[in-house]
PDB file of C-alpha atoms in Angstrom:
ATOM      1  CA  UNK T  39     -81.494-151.620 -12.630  1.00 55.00           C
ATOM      2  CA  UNK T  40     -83.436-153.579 -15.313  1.00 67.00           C
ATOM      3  CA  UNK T  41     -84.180-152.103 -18.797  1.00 70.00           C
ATOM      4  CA  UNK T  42     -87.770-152.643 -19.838  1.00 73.00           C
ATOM      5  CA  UNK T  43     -89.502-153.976 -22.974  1.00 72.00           C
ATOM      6  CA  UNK T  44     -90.127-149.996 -24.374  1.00 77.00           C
ATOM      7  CA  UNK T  45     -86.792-149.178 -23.606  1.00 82.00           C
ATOM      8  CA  UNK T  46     -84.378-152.009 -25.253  1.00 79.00           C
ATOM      9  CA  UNK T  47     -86.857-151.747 -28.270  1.00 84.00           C
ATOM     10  CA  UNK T  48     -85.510-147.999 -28.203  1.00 87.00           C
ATOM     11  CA  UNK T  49     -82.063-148.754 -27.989  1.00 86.00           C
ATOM     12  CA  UNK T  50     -82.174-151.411 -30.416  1.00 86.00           C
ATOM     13  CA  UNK T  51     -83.496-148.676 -32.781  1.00 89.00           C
ATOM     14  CA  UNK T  52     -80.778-146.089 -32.101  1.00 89.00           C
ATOM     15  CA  UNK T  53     -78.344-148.839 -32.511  1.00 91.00           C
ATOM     16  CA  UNK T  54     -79.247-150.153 -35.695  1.00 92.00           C
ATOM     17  CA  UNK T  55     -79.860-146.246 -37.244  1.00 90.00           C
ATOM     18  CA  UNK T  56     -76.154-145.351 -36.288  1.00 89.00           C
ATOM     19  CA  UNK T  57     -75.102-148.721 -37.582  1.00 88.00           C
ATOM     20  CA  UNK T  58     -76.821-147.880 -41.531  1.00 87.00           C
ATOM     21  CA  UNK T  59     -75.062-144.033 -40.942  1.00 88.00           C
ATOM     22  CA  UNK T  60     -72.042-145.506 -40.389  1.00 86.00           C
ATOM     23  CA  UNK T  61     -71.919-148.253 -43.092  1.00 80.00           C
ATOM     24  CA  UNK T  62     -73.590-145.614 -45.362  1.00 81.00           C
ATOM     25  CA  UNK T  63     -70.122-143.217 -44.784  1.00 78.00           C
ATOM     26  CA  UNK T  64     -67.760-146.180 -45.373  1.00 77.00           C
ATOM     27  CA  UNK T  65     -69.547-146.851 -48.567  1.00 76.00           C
ATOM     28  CA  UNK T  66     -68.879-143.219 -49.983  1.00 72.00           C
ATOM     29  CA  UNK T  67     -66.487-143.160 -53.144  1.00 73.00           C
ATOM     30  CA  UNK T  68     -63.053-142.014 -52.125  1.00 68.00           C
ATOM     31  CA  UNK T  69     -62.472-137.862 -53.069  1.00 64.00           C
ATOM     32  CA  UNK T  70     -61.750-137.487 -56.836  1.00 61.00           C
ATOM     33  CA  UNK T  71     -58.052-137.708 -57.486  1.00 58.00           C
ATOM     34  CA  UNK T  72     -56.249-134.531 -58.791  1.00 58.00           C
ATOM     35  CA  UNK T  73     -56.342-133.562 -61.849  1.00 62.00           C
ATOM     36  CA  UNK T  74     -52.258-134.154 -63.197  1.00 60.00           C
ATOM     37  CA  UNK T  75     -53.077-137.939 -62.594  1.00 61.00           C
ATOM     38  CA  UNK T  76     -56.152-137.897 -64.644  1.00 62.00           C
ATOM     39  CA  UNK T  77     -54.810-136.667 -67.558  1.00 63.00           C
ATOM     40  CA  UNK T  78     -51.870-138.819 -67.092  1.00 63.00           C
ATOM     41  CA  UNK T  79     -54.661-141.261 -67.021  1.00 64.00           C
ATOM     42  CA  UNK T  80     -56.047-140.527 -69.672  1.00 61.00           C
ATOM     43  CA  UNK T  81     -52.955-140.310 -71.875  1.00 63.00           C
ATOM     44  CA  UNK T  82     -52.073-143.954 -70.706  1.00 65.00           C
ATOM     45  CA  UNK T  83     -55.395-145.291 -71.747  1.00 66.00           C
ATOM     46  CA  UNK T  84     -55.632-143.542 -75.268  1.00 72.00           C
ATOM     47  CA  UNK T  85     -56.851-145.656 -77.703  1.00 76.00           C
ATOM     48  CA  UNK T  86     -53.848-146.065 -80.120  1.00 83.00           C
ATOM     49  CA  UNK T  87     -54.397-143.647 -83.407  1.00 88.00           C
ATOM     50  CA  UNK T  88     -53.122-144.811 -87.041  1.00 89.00           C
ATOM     51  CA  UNK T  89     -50.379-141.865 -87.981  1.00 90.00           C
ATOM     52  CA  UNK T  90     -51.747-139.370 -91.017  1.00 90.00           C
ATOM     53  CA  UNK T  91     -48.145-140.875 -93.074  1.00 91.00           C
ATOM     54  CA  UNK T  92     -48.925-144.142 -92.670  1.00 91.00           C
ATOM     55  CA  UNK T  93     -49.428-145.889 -95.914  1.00 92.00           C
ATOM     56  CA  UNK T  94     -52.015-148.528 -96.333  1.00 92.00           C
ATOM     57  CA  UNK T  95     -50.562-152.076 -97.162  1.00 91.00           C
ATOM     58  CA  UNK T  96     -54.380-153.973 -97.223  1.00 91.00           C
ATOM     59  CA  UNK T  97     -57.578-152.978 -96.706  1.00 92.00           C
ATOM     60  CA  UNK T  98     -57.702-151.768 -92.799  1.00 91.00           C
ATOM     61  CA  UNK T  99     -53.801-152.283 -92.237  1.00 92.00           C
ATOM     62  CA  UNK T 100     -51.597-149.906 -92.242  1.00 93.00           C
ATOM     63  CA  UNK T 101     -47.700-149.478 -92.499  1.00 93.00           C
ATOM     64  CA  UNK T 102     -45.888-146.557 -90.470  1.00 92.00           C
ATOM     65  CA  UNK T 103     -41.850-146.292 -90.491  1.00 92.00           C
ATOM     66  CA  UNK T 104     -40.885-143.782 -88.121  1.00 89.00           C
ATOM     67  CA  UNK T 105     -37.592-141.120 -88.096  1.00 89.00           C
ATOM     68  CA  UNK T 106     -35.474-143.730 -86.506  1.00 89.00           C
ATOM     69  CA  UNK T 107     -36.513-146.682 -88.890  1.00 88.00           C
ATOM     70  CA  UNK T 108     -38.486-148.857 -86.591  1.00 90.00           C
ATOM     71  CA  UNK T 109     -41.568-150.177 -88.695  1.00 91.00           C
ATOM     72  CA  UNK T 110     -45.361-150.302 -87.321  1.00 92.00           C
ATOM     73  CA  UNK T 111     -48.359-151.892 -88.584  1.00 92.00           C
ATOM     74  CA  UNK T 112     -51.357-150.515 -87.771  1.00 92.00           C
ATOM     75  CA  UNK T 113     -55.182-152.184 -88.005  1.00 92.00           C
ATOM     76  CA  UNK T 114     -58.615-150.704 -87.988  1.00 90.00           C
ATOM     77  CA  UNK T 115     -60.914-153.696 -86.826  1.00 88.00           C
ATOM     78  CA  UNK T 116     -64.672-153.243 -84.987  1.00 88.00           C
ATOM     79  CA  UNK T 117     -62.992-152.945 -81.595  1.00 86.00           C
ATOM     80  CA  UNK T 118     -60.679-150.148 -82.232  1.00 88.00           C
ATOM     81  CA  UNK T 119     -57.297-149.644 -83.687  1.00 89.00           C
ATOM     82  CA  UNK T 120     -54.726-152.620 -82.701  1.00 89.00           C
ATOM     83  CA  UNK T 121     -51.001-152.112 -83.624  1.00 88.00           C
ATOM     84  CA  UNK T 122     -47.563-153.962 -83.519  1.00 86.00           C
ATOM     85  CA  UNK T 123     -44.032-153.892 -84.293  1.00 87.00           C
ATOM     86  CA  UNK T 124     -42.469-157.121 -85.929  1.00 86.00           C
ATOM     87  CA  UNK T 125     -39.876-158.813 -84.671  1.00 81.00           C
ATOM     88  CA  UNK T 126     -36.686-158.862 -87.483  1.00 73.00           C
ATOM     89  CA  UNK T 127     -35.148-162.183 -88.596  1.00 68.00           C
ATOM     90  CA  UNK T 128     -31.855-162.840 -87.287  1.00 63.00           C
ATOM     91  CA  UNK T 129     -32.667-161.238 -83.550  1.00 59.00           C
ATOM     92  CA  UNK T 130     -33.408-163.142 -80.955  1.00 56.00           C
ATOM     93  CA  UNK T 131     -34.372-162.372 -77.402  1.00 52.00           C
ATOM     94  CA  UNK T 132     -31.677-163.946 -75.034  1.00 48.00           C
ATOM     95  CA  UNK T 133     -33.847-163.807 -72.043  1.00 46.00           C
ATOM     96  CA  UNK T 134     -36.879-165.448 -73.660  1.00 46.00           C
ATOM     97  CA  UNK T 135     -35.090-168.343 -75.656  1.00 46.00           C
ATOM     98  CA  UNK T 136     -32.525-170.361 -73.594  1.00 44.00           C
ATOM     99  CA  UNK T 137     -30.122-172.854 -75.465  1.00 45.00           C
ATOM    100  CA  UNK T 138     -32.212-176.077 -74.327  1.00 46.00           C
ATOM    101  CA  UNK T 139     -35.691-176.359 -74.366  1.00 48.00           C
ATOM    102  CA  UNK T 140     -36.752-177.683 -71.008  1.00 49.00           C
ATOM    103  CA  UNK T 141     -39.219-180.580 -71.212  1.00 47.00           C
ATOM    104  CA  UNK T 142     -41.936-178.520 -69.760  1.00 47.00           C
ATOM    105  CA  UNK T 143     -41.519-175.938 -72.326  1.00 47.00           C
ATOM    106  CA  UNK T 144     -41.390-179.134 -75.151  1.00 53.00           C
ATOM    107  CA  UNK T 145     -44.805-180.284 -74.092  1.00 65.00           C
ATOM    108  CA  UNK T 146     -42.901-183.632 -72.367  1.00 82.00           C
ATOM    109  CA  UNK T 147     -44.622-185.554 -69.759  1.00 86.00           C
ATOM    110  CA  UNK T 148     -41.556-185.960 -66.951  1.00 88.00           C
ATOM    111  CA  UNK T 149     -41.731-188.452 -64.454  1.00 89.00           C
ATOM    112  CA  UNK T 150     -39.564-188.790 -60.775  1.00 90.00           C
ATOM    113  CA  UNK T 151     -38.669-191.479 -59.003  1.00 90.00           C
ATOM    114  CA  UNK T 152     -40.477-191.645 -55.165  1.00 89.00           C
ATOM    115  CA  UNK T 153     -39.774-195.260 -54.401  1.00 87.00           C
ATOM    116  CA  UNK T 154     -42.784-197.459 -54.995  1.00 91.00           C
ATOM    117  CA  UNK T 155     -44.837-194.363 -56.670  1.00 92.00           C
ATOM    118  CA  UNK T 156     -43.730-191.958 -59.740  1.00 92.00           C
ATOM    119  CA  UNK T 157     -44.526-188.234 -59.976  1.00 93.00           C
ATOM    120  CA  UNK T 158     -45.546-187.274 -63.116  1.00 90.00           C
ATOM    121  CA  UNK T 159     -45.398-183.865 -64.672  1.00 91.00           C
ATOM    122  CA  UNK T 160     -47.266-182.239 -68.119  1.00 89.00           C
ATOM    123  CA  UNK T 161     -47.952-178.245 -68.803  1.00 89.00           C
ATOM    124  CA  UNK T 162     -50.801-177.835 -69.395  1.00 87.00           C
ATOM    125  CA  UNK T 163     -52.555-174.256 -70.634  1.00 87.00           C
ATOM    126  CA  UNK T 164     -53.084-173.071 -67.097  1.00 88.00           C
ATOM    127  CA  UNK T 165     -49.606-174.112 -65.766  1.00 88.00           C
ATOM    128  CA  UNK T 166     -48.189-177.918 -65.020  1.00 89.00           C
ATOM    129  CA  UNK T 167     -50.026-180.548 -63.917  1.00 91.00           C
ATOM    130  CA  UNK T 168     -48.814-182.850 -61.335  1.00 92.00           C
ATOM    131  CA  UNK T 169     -50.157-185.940 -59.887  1.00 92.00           C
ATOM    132  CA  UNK T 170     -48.267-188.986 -58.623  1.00 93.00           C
ATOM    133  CA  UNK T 171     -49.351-192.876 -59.613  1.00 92.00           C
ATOM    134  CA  UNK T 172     -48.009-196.307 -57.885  1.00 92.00           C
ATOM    135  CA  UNK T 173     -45.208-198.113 -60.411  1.00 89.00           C
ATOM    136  CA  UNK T 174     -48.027-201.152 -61.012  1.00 90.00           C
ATOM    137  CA  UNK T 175     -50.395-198.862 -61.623  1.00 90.00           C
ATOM    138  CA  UNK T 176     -48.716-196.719 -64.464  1.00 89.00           C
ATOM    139  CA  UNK T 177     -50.300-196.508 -68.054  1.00 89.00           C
ATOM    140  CA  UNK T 178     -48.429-197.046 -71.487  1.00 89.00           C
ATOM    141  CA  UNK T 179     -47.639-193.360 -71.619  1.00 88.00           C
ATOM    142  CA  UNK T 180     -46.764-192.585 -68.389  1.00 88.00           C
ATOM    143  CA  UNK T 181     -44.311-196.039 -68.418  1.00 89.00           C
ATOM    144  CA  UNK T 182     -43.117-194.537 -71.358  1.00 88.00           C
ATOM    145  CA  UNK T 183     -42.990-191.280 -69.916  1.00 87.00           C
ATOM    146  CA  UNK T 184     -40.785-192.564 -67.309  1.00 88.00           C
ATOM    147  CA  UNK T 185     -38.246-194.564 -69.305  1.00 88.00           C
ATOM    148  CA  UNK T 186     -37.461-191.418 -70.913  1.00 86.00           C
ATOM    149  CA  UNK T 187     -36.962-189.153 -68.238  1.00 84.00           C
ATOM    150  CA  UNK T 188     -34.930-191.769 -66.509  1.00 81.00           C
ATOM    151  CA  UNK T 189     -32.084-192.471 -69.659  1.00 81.00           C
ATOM    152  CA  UNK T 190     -32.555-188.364 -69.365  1.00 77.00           C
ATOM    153  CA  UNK T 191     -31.268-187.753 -66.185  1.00 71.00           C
ATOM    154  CA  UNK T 192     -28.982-191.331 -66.856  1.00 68.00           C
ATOM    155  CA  UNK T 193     -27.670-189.158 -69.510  1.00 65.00           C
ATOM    156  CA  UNK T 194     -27.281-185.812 -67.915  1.00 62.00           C
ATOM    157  CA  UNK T 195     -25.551-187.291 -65.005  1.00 62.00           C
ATOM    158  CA  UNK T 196     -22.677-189.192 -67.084  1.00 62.00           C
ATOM    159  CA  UNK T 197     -22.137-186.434 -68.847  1.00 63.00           C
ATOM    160  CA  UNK T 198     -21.561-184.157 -65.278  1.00 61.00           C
ATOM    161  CA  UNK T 199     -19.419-186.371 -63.784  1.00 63.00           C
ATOM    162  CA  UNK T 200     -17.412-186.902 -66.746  1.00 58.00           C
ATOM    163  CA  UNK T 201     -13.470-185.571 -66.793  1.00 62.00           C
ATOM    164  CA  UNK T 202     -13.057-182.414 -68.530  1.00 60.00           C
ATOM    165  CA  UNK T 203     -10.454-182.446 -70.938  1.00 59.00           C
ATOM    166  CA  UNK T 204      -7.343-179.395 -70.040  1.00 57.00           C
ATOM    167  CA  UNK T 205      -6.666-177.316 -73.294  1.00 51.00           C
TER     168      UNK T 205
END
């Protein structure tokens, strides 16, 4: 049995009503969460606070050594209060420092061998860039670029295969 006009018109009303009631519920902020994790929240997003015995080194900074000797400096600038602990001289961090630079941690343009083409590495300050350019095509830098990582790995792989001395 056909619909007429007056009644699709109808339905198309209903239909688009429960369809802005429905959206309207979806879009409804989620219940507020209880309140052990706000304050754990809110303890996590404290603004940092300069201690009453901290002594002030400068204008604005401040110097806090606490029970078990660890020094903080504090500052006071427009945006809040900022703080940090120095690093001493003589420590190092074994899992941030490794014995070799790598040449993408140097700043060295790398370049690999793909046949009649080279692929060329850099970092960059959003990560390494890579592109690949045709051996007669190559500029100065990346020719140069290429010598050098090419007596690199030269080097690296002599040294591998070399006999290792018994002691």
């Amino acid at each position: 049995m056909p619909l007429g006009k007056g009644e699709v018109i109808t339905i198309m009303k209903y239909s688009i009503v429960l369809v802005l009631i429905l959206g309207s519920a979806a879009a409804q902020p989620n219940p507020a969460p209880a309140k052990t994790t706000q304050k754990t929240e809110a303890k996590k997003n404290a603004a940092p606070v300069i201690p009453a015995d901290a002594e002030e080194v400068e204008p604005n900074i401040f110097k806090h050594t606490d029970n078990a000797g660890k020094v903080t400096y504090y500052r006071r600038s427009p945006f809040g209060v900022a703080y940090y602990t120095p690093v001493e001289k003589g420590t190092s961090n074994s899992a941030t420092r490794s014995a070799a630079p790598s040449s993408a941690s140097t700043g060295e343009m790398t370049g690999v061998d793909q046949g009649d083409s080279v692929k060329f590495t850099r970092p960059g300050p959003f990560g390494l860039y890579t592109w690949i350019r045709k051996k007669s095509e190559m500029s100065d830098d990346e020719k140069a670029a290429f010598e050098k990582s090419k007596s690199n790995s030269s080097t690296a792989k002599s040294q591998s295969n070399a006999p290792k001395k018994d002691q």
